[in-house]
CSV table of C-alpha atoms and ligand atoms in Angstrom, one decimal:
chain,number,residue,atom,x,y,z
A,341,UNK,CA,-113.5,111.7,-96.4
A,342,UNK,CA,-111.1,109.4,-95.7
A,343,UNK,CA,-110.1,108.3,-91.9
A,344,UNK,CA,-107.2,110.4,-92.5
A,345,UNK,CA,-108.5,113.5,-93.7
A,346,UNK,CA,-109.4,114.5,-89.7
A,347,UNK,CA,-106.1,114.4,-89.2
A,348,UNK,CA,-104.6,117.6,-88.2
A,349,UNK,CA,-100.5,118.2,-87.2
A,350,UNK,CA,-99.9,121.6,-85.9
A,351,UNK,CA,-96.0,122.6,-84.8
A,352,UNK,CA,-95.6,123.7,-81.1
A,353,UNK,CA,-92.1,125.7,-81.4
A,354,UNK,CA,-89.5,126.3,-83.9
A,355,UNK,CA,-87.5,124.0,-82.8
A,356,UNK,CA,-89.3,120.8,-83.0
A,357,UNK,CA,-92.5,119.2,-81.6
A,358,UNK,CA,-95.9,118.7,-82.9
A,359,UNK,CA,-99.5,118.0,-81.4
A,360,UNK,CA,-101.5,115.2,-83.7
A,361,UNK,CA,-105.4,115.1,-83.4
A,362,UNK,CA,-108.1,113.8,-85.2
A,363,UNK,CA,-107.0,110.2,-84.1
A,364,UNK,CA,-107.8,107.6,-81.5
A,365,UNK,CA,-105.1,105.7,-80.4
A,366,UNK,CA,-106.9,103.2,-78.4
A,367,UNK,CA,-108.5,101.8,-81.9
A,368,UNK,CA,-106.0,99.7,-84.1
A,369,UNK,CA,-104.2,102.0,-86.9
A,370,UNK,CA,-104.3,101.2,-90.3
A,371,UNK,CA,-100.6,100.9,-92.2
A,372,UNK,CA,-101.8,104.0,-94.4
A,373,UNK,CA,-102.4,105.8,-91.3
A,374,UNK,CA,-99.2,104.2,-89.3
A,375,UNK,CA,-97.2,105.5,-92.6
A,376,UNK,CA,-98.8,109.1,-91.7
A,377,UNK,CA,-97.9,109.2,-88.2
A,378,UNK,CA,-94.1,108.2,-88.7
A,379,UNK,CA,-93.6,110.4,-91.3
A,380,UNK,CA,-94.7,113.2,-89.1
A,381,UNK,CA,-92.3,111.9,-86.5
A,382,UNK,CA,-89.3,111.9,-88.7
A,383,UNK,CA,-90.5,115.5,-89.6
A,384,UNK,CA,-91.2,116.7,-86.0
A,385,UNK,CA,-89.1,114.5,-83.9
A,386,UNK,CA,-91.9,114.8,-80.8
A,387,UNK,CA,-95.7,114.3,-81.3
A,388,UNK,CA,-97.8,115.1,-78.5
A,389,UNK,CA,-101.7,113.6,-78.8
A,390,UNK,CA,-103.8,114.4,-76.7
A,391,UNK,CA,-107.0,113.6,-74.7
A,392,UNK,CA,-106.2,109.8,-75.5
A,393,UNK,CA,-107.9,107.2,-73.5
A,394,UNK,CA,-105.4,104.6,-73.5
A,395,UNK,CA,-105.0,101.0,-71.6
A,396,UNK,CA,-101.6,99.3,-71.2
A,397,UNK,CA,-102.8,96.8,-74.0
A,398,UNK,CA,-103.4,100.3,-75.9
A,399,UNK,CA,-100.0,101.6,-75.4
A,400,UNK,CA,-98.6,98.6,-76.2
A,401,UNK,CA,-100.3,98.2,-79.6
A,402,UNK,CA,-99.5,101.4,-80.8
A,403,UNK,CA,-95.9,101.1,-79.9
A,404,UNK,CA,-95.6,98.0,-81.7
A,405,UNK,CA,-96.5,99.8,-85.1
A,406,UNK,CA,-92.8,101.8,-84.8
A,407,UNK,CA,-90.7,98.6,-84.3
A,408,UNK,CA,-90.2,95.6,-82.1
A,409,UNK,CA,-90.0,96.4,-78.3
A,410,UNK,CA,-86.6,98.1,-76.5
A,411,UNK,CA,-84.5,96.1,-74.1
A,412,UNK,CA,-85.5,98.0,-70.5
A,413,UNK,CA,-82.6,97.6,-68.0
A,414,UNK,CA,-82.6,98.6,-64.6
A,415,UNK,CA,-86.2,99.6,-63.9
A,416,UNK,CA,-89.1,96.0,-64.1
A,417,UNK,CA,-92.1,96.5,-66.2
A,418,UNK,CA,-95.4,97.0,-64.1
A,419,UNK,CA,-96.0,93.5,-64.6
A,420,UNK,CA,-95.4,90.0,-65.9
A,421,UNK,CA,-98.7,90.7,-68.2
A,422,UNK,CA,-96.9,94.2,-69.5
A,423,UNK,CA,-93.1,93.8,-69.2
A,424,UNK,CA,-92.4,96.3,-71.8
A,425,UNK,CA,-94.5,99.1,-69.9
A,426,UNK,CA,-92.7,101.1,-66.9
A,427,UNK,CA,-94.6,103.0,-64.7
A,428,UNK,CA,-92.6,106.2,-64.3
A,429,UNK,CA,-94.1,107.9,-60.8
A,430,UNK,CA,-93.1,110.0,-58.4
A,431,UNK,CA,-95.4,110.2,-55.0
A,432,UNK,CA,-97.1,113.6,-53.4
A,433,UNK,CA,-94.7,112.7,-50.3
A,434,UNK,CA,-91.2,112.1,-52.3
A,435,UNK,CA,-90.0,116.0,-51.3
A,436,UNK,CA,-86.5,116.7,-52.7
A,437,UNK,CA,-86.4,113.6,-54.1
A,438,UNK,CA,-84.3,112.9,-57.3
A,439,UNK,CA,-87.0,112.2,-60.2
A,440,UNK,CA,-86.6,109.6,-63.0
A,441,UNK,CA,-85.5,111.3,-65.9
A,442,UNK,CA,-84.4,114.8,-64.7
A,443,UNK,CA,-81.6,115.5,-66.3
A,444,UNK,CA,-81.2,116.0,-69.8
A,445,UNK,CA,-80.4,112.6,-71.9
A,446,UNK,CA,-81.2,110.1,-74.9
A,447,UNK,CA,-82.7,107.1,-73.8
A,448,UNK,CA,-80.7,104.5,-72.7
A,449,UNK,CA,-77.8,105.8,-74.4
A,450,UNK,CA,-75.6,103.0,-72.9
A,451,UNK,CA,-76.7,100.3,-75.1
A,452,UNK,CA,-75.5,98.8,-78.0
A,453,UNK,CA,-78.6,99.7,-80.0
A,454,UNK,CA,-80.2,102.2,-77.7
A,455,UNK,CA,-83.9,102.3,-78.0
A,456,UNK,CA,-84.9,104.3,-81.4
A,457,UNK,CA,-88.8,106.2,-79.6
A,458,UNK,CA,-90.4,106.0,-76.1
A,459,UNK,CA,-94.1,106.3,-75.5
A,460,UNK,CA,-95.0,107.9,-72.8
A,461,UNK,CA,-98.8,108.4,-71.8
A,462,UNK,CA,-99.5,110.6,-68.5
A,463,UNK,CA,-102.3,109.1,-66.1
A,464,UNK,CA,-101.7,111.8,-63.5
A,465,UNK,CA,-100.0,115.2,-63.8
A,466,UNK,CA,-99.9,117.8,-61.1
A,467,UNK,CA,-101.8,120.5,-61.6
A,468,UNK,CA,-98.9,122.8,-62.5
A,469,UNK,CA,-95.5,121.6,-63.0
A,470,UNK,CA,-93.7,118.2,-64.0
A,471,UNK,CA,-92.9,119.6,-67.7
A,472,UNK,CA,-91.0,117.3,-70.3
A,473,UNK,CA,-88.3,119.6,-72.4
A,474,UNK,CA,-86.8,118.2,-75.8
A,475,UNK,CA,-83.8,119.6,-77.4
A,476,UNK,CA,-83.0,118.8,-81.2
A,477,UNK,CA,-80.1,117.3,-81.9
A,478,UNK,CA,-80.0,117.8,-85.5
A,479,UNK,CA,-80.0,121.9,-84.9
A,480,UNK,CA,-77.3,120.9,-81.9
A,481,UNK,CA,-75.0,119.9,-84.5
A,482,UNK,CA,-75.9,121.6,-87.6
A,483,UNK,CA,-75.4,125.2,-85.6
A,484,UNK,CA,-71.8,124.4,-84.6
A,485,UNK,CA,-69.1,126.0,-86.6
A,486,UNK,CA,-67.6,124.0,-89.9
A,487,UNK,CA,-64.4,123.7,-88.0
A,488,UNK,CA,-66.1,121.8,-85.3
A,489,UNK,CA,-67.9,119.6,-87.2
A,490,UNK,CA,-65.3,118.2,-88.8
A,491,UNK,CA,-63.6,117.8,-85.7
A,492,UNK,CA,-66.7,116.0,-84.3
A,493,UNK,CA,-67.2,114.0,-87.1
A,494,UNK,CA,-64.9,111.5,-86.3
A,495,UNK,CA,-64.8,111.2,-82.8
A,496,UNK,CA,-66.6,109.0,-80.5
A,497,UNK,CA,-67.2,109.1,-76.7
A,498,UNK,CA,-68.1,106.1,-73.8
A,499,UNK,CA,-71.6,106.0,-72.6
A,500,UNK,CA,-72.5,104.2,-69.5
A,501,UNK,CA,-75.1,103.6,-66.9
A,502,UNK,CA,-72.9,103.7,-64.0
A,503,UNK,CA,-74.1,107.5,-62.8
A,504,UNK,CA,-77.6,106.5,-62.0
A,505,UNK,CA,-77.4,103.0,-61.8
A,506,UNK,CA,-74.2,102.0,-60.8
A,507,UNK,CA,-72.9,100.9,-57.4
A,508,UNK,CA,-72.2,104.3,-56.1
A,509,UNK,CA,-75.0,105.8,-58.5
A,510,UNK,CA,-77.9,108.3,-57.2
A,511,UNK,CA,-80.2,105.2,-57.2
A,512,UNK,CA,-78.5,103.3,-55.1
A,513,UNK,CA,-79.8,105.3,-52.5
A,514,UNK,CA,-83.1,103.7,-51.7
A,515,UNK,CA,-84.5,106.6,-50.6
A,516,UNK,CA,-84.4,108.4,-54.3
A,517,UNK,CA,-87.1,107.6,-56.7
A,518,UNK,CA,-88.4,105.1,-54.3
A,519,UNK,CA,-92.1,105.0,-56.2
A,520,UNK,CA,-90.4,103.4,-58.7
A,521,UNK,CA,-88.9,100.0,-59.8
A,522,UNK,CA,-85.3,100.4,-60.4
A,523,UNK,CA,-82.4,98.1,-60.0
A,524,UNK,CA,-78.4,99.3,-59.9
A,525,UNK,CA,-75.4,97.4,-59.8
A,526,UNK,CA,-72.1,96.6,-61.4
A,527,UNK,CA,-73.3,96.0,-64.4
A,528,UNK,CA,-74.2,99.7,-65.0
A,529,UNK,CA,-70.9,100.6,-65.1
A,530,UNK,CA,-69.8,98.8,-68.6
A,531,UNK,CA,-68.8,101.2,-70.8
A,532,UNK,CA,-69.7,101.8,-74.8
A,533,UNK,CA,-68.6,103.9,-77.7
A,534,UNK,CA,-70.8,105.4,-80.1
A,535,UNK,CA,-69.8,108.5,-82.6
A,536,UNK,CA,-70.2,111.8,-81.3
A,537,UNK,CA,-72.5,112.6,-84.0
A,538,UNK,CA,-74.6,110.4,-85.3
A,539,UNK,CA,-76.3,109.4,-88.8
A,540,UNK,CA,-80.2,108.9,-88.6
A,541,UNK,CA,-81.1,105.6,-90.1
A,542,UNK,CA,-83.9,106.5,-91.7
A,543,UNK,CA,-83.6,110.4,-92.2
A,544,UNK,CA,-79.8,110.6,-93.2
A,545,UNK,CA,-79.4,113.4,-91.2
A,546,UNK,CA,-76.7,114.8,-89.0
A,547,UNK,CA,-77.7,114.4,-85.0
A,548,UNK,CA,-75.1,115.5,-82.2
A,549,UNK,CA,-75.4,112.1,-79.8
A,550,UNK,CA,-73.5,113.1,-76.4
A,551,UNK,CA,-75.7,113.6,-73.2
A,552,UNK,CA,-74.8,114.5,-69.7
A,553,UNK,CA,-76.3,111.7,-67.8
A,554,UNK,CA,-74.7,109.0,-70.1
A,555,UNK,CA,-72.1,110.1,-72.0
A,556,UNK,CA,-68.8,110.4,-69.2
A,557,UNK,CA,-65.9,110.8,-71.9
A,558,UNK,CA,-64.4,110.5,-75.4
A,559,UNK,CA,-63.1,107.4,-76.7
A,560,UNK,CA,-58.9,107.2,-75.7
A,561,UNK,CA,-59.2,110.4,-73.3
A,562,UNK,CA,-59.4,110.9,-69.7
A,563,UNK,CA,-62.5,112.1,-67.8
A,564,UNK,CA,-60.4,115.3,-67.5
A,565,UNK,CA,-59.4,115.3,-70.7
A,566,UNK,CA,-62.9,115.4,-72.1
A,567,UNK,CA,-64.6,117.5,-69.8
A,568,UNK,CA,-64.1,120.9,-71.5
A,569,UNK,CA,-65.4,119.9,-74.7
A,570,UNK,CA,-68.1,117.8,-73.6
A,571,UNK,CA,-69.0,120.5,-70.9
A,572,UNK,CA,-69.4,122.8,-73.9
A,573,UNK,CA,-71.2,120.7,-76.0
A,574,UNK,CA,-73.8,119.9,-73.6
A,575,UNK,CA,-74.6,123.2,-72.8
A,576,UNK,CA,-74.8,124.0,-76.9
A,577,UNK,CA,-77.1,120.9,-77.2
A,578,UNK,CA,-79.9,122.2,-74.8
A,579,UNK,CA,-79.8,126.2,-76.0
A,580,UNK,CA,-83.1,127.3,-75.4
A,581,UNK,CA,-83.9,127.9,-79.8
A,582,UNK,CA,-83.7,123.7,-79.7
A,583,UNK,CA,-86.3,123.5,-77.4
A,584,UNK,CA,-89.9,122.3,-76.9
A,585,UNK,CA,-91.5,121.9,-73.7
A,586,UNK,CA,-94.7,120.0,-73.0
A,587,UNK,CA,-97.0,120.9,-69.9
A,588,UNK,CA,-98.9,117.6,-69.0
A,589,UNK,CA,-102.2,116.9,-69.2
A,590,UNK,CA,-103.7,113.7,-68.3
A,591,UNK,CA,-104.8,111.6,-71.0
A,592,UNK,CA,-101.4,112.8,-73.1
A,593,UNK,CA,-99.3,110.2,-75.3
A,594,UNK,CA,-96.4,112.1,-76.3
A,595,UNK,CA,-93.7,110.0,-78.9
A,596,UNK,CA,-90.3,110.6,-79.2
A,597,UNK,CA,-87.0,110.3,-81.2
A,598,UNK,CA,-83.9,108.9,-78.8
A,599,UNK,CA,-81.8,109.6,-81.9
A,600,UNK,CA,-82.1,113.0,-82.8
A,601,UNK,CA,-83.5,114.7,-79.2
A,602,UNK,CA,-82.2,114.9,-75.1
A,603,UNK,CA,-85.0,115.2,-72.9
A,604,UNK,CA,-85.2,116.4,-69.2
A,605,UNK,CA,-88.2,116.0,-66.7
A,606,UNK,CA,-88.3,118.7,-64.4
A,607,UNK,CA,-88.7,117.9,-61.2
A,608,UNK,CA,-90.8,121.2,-59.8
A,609,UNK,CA,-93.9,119.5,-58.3
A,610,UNK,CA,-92.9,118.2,-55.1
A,611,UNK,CA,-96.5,117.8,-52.8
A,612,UNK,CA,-98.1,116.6,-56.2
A,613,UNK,CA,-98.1,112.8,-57.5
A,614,UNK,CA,-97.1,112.3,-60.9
A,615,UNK,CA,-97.3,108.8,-62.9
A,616,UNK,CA,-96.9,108.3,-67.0
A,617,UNK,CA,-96.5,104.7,-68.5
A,618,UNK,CA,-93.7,104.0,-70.9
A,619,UNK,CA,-92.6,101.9,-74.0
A,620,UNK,CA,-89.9,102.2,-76.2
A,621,UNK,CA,-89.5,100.9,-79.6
A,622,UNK,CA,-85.8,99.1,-80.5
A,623,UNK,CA,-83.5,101.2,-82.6
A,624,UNK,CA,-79.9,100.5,-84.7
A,625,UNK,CA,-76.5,100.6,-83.1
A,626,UNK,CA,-75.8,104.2,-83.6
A,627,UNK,CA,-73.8,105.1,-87.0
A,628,UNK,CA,-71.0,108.1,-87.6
A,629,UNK,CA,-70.9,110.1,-90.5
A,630,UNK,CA,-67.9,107.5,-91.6
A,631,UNK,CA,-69.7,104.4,-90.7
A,632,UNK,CA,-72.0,102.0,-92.2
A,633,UNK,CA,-75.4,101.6,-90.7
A,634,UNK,CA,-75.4,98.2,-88.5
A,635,UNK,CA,-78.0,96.4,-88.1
A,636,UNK,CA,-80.2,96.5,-85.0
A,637,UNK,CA,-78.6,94.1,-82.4
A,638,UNK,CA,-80.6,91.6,-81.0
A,639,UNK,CA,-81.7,92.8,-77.5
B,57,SIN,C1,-88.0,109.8,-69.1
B,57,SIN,O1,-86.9,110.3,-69.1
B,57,SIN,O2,-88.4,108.9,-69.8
B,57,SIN,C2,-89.1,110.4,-68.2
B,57,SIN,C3,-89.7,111.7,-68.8
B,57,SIN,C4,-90.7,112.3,-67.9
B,57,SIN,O3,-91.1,111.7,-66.9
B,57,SIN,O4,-91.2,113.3,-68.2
C-alpha cells in the first residue's frame, strides 16, 4: 500500500468543499503526494483536514509546497521568526466587536497579484459558532445569463483596501479587532483594476472576481454608477447553492482558492475566544477572458 492509498477525499456540499484524511500534515509531503493534494484543490476549491497537530514551522512547510509566500499588508506576522503566519483572534471579552474577515471577500483582492490560497489552521474555536462560509465563483459566473456574461466579460472594476484599512476605515477604530495586529493608513486607499471575471491560471476556468469588501466600483464609472450592478452581483455570488460552510474544530487546517471563492467569518461567538493561524501562498495578477495570463509580480 502506498502512503497514498490511505488517502480519502469526501465532498462536503454541492457546491464545493472537501475534507482530506489519511494524511499528517506535520510530516514533510512527498511531490507524488503534494501533486495529489493540489489536484484535489483545483477540483474542490476548499479542503478541510482535520485533527492535524500542526506547529507554525508545520504550517509554514506545508504552505510552501503550493508556491512562494503572499505579500501580508496591514496586519504583522506573529513574529520576526514567522513573518508569513498571522494570528487571526478575536478575545472572549471583544463583544460587538467587528471580527477579521466578516464579510464576504477574496483575499487581498487589492493587490496586483493577490495571494493565489490561505492556510488557515484553528488552535481555538468556540464551542459553537465562529463558522467559515465559501461561495464558488466559478458557479457565480457560470449561472448568470449568456447576455450577462458577455457583458461581464469585458469589464473590470477598482479594488482597494481603503474600507477596512484606510484612514477613515473600520480598523481605524482601535477599539475593533483589537486582539489583532493590524495597521491602516493612506496607503489602503490606492486603487487597482482587475477583470470582472477572471481566467484561472491553472484550471482555465471562468471565476466571477468582484467582492464586497474590496471591490468599490467598475473601471471609468462612478461609485453610483456601479452600485446597481455590483449590488446585484454580489448578492448572486454568495446564493446559498454556492456555498459550503465549515464548523471549526480545533486541530483543523482548512486550504483555500482566493481565485475562484469569497469567504465570510461569521462573527456569532461573542463571550468565546477564537484564534486560527494563517499563510497564504502568492498568486498571478488576475487575467480576463481577453487577456494573457501575466506573470506573478514580484511581491
Ligand atoms: C479570513 O478572512 O482570512 C478569516 C477567516 C476566518 O477567521 O474564519
Amino acid at each position: 500500500m502506498s502512503r497514498n492509498d490511505r488517502i480519502e477525499i469526501a465532498r462536503v456540499s454541492g457546491a464545493l468543499g472537501a475534507e482530506v484524511t489519511g494524511v499528517d500534515l506535520s510530516q514533510p509531503l512527498d511531490p507524488e503526494t503534494v501533486q495529489l493534494l493540489r489536484a484535489a484543490w483545483m477540483e474542490h476549491q476548499v479542503l478541510f483536514y482535520p485533527e492535524q497537530k500542526l506547529s507554525d514551522a508545520n504550517l509554514e512547510r506545508f504552505t510552501s509546497y503550493f508556491g512562494p509566500f503572499g505579500k501580508e499588508p496591514f496586519v504583522d506576522g506573529i513574529s520576526t521568526d514567522h513573518p508569513n503566519v498571522l494570528a487571526v483572534i478575536k478575545e472572549a471579552d471583544e463583544k460587538r466587536k467587528a471580527n477579521f474577515g466578516g464579510n464576504w471577500h477574496s483575499d487581498w483582492s487589492f493587490q496586483d497579484a493577490p495571494p493565489a490560497g490561505t492556510f488557515l489552521y484553528a488552535l481555538q474555536v468556540p464551542p459553537y459558532g465562529g463558522d467559515t462560509m465559501w461561495a464558488n465563483q466559478y458557479l457565480a459566473y457560470e449561472m448568470l445569463s449568456p447576455g450577462l456574461q458577455r457583458l461581464l466579460d469585458d469589464m473590470e472594476a477598482m479594488h482597494s483596501a481603503k474600507r477596512p484599512y484606510g484612514r477613515q476605515g473600520i480598523y481605524a477604530d482601535k477599539s475593533q479587532a483589537r486582539s489583532m495586529k493590524i495597521r491602516t493608513g493612506i496607503e489602503a486607499e490606492e486603487e487597482i483594476a482587475h477583470p470582472v471575471v477572471r481566467v484561472h491560471p491553472e484550471t482555465g476556468r471562468k471565476a466571477l472576481y468582484v467582492n464586497q469588501v474590496y471591490t468599490i466600483r467598475f473601471k471609468d464609472m462612478t461609485s453610483a454608477e456601479s452600485a446597481p450592478l455590483l449590488d446585484y452581483l454580489f448578492a448572486h455570488a454568495t446564493r446559498p447553492e454556492f456555498i459550503c460552510r465549515n464548523r471549526w474544530r480545533q486541530g483543523t487546517l482548512t486550504m483555500w482558492d482566493n481565485r475562484c471563492t469569497q469567504h465570510y467569518a461569521v462573527n456569532d461567538y461573542d463571550g468565546f475566544r477564537r484564534e486560527l493561524h494563517r499563510t497564504t501562498c502568492a498568486g498571478d495578477a488576475p487575467a480576463g477572458p481577453h487577456q494573457q495570463q501575466r506573470p506573478v509580480a514580484a511581491q
